[in-house]
Coordinates of C-alpha atoms in Angstrom, one line a residue:
Chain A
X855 CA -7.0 -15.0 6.9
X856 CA -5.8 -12.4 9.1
X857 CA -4.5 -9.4 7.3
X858 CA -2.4 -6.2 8.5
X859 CA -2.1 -3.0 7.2
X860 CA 0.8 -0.6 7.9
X861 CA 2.4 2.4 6.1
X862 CA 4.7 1.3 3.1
X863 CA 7.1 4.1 4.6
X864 CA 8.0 7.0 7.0
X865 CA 10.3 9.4 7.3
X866 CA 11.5 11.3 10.8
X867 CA 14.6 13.4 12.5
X868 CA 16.4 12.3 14.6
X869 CA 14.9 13.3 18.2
X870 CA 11.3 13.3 16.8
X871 CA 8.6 10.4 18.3
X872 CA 7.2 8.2 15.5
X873 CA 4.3 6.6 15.2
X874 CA 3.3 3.9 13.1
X875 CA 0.1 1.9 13.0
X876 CA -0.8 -1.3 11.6
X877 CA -4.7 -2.1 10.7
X878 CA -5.2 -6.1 11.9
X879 CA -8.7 -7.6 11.3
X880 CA -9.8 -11.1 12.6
X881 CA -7.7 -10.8 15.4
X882 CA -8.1 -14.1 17.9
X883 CA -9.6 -13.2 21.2
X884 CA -6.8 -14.5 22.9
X885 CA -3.8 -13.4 20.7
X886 CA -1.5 -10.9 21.3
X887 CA -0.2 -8.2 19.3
X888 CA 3.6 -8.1 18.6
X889 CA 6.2 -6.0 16.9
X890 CA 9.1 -6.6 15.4
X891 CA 12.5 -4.5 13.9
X892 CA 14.5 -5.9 11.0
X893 CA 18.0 -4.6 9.8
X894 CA 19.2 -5.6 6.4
X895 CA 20.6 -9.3 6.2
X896 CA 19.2 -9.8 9.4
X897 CA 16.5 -11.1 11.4
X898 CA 13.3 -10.0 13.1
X899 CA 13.9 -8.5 16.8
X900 CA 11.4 -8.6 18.9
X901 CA 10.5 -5.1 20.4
X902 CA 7.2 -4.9 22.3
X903 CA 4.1 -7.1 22.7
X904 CA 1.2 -6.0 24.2
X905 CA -2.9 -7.1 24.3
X906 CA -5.0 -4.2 25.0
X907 CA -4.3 -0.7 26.3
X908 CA -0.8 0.6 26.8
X909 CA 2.5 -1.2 27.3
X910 CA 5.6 0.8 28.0
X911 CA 8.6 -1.2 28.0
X912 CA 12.6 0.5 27.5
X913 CA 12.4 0.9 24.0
X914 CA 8.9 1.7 22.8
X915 CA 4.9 1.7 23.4
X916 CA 2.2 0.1 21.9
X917 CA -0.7 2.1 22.3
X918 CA -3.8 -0.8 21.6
X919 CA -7.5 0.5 21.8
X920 CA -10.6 -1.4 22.9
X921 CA -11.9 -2.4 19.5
X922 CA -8.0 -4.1 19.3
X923 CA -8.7 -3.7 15.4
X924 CA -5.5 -1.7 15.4
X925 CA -2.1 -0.6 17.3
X926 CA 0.3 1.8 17.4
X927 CA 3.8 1.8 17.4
X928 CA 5.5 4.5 19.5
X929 CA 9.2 5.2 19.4
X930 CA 10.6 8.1 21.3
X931 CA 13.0 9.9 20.6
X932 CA 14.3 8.2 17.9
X933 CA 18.1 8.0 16.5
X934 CA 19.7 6.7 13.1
X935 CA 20.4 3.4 14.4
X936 CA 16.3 2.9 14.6
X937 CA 16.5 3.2 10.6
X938 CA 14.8 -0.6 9.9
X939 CA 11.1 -1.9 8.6
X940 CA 8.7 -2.6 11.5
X941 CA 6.6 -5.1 11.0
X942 CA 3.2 -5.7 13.0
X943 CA 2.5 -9.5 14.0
X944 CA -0.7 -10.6 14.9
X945 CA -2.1 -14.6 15.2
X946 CA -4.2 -15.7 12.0
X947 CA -7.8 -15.7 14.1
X948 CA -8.9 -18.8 11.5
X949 CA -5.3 -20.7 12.2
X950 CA -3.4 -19.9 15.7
X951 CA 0.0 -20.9 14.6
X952 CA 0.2 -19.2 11.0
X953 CA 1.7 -15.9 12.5
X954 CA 0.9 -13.2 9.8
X955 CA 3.6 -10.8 9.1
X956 CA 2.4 -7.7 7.7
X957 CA 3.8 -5.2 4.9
X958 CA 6.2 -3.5 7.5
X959 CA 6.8 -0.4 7.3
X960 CA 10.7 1.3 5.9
X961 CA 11.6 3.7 8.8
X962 CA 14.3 6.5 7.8
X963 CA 15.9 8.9 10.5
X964 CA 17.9 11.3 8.8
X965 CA 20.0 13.3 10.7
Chain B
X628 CA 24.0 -18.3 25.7
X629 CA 23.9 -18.9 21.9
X630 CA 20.9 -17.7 20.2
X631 CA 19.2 -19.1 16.8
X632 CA 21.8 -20.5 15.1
X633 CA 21.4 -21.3 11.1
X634 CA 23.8 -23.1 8.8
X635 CA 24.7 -22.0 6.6
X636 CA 24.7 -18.7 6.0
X637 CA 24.5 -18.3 2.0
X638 CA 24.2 -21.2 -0.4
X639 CA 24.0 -21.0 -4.2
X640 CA 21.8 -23.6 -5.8
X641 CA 20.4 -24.3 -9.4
X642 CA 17.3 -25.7 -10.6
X643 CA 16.2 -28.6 -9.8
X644 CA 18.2 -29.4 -7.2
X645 CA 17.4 -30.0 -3.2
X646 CA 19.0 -28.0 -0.2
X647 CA 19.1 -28.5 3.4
X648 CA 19.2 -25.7 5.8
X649 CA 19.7 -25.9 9.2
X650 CA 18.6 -24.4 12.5
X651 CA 19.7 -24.8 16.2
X652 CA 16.8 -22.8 18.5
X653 CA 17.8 -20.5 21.5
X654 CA 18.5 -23.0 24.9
X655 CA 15.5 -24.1 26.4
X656 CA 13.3 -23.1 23.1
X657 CA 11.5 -25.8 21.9
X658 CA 9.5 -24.4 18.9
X659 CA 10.6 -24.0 15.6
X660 CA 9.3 -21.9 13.0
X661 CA 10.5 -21.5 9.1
X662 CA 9.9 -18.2 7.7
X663 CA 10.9 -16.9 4.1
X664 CA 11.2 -14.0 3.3
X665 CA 11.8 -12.7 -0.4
X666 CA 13.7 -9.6 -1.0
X667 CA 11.8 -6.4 -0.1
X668 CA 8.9 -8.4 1.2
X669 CA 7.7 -9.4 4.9
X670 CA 8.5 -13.0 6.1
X671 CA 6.0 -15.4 5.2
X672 CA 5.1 -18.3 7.1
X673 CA 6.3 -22.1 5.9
X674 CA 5.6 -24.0 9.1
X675 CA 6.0 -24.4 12.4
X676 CA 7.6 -27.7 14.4
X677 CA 7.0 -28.5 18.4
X678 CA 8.0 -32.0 19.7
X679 CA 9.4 -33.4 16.6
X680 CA 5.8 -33.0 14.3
X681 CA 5.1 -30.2 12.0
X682 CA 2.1 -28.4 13.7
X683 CA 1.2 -25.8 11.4
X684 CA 1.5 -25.0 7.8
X685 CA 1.7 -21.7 5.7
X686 CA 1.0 -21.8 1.8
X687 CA 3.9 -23.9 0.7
X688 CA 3.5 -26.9 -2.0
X689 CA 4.9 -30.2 -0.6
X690 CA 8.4 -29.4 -1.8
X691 CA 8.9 -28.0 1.3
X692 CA 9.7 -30.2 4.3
X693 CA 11.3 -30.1 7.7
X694 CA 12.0 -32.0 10.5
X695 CA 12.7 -31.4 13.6
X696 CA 15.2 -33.6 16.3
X697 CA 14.9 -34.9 19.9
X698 CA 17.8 -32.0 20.9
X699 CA 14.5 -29.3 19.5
X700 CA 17.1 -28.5 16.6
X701 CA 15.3 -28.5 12.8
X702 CA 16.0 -29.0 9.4
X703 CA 14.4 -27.2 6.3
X704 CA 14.3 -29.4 3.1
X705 CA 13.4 -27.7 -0.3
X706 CA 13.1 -30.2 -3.3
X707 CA 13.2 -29.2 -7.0
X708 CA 14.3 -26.0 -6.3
X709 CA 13.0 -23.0 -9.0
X710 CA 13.9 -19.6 -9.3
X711 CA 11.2 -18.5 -7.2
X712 CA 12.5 -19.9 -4.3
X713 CA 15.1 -17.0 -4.3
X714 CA 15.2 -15.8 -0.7
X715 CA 16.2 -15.2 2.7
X716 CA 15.1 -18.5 4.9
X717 CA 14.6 -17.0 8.7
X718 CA 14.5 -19.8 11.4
X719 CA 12.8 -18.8 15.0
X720 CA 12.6 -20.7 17.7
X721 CA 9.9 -19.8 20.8
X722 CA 8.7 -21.5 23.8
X723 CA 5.2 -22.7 23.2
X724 CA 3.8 -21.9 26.4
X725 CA 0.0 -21.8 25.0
X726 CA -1.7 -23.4 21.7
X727 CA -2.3 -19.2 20.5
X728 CA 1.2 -18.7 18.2
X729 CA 1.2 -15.0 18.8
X730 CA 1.3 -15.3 22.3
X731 CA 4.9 -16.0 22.0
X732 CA 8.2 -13.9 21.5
X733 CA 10.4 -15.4 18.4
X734 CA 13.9 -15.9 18.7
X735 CA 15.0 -15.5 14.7
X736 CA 18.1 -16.3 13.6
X737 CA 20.7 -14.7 11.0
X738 CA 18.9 -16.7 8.1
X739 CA 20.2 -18.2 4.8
X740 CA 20.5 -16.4 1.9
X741 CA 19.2 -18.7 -0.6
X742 CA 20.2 -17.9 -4.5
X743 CA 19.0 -20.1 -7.3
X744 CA 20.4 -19.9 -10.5

C-alpha cells in the first residue's frame, strides 16, 4: 500500500511562506499528487494538484521533483484563516481507486 | 449550484443498531466516495461507487455497505454498530474522467458526525 509521510505539525506568523512536505512511495506512474485543507467539523478542500514539476495556481504551489517520491506544499504569505491540517493525497500504486490520505499535518498561524 | 450534500448532519446511535447516511454529489458528479474519518485522524477510505456498483473497497468488514441511485446520489449503511465506529463520515463526489482515482478533484461534503453510545 501506498503510504505518506508529512509533519505531525507546524507552526508560522502570519506573512511567513510555509512549507510542508509529504514523503509518498509507490506512487502510480500515472497518478497525480493532490492536496487538501480541512477546518474543524468540516470537510477536505481541494487546494492544488499537480504531477511533476511546479504548479502555481491562486492559492499555493506544489513544488514536485523528478523522482516524484515527494512534494511540497507552498503557501505564501500565509494568514490566520490558513490555520487547518493539510493533508497530502496520492493514488495507492497497488489499487487506483483506494485514495490514501496521509497523517496531515496541524498548521498554526499565530498572529 | 449545491455542492455535496449529506443527511444528516449528526446522529446518535447505540450498539447494535444500523444507520443510514446519506449523500447527494455536486451536479454533474457521478462518483461517490465514503470516507471516515475518526477524531484527530486523516480520512480513511471505505469505498468508492460509479454507475450504481461499488468499485473499490478500503479495509472495512462487510458491515459496511452502500449503494448508490440512477440520480448518482448514495447511501452509506453500517450494521451492528460498535463503539469503534465513533466518527465523522465524509462523502465526496468526483467525475471519473480516467480509471487512476487520484487523478480527480473531490467534492467532500459537511459529513455526519456519528456518536455511538
Amino acid at each position: 500500500l501506498a503510504k505518506t509521510t508529512q509533519p505531525i505539525s507546524m507552526d508560522s506568523y502570519e506573512g511567513q511562506e510555509v512549507n510542508i512536505t509529504c514523503s509518498h512511495n509507490n506512487i502510480a506512474t500515472n497518478d497525480y499528487i493532490t492536496w487538501y485543507q480541512q477546518f474543524p467539523s468540516q470537510g477536505p478542500r481541494f487546494i492544488i494538484q499537480g504531477y511533476k514539476t511546479k504548479v502555481t495556481n491562486e492559492v499555493a504551489s506544489l513544488f514536485i521533483p523528478a523522482d516524484r517520491k515527494s512534494s511540497t506544499l507552498s503557501l505564501p504569505r500565509v494568514s490566520l484563516s490558513d490555520t487547518a491540517v493539510y493533508y497530502c493525497l496520492v493514488g495507492d500504486g497497488d489499487s487506483s481507486y483506494k485514495l490514501i490520505f496521509g497523517s496531515g499535518t496541524r498548521l498554526l498561524v499565530r498572529p | 449550484d449545491a455542492g455535496v450534500t449529506q443527511s444528516p448532519t449528526h446522529l446518535i446511535k447505540t450498539r447494535g443498531q444500523q444507520v443510514t447516511l446519506r449523500c447527494s454529489p455536486k451536479s454533474g458528479h457521478d462518483t461517490v466516495s465514503w470516507y471516515q474519518q475518526a477524531l484527530g485522524q486523516g480520512p480513511q477510505f471505505i469505498f468508492q461507487y460509479y454507475e450504481e456498483e461499488e468499485r473499490q473497497r478500503g479495509n472495512f468488514p462487510d458491515r459496511f455497505s452502500g449503494h448508490q441511485f440512477p440520480n448518482y446520489s448514495s447511501e452509506l449503511n453500517v450494521n451492528a454498530l460498535l463503539l469503534g465506529d465513533s466518527a465523522l463520515y465524509l462523502c465526496a463526489s468526483s467525475l471519473a474522467i480516467s480509471p487512476r482515482g487520484t487523478n480527480e478533484k473531490l467534492f467532500f461534503g459537511s459529513g455526519t458526525q456519528l456518536s455511538v453510545l
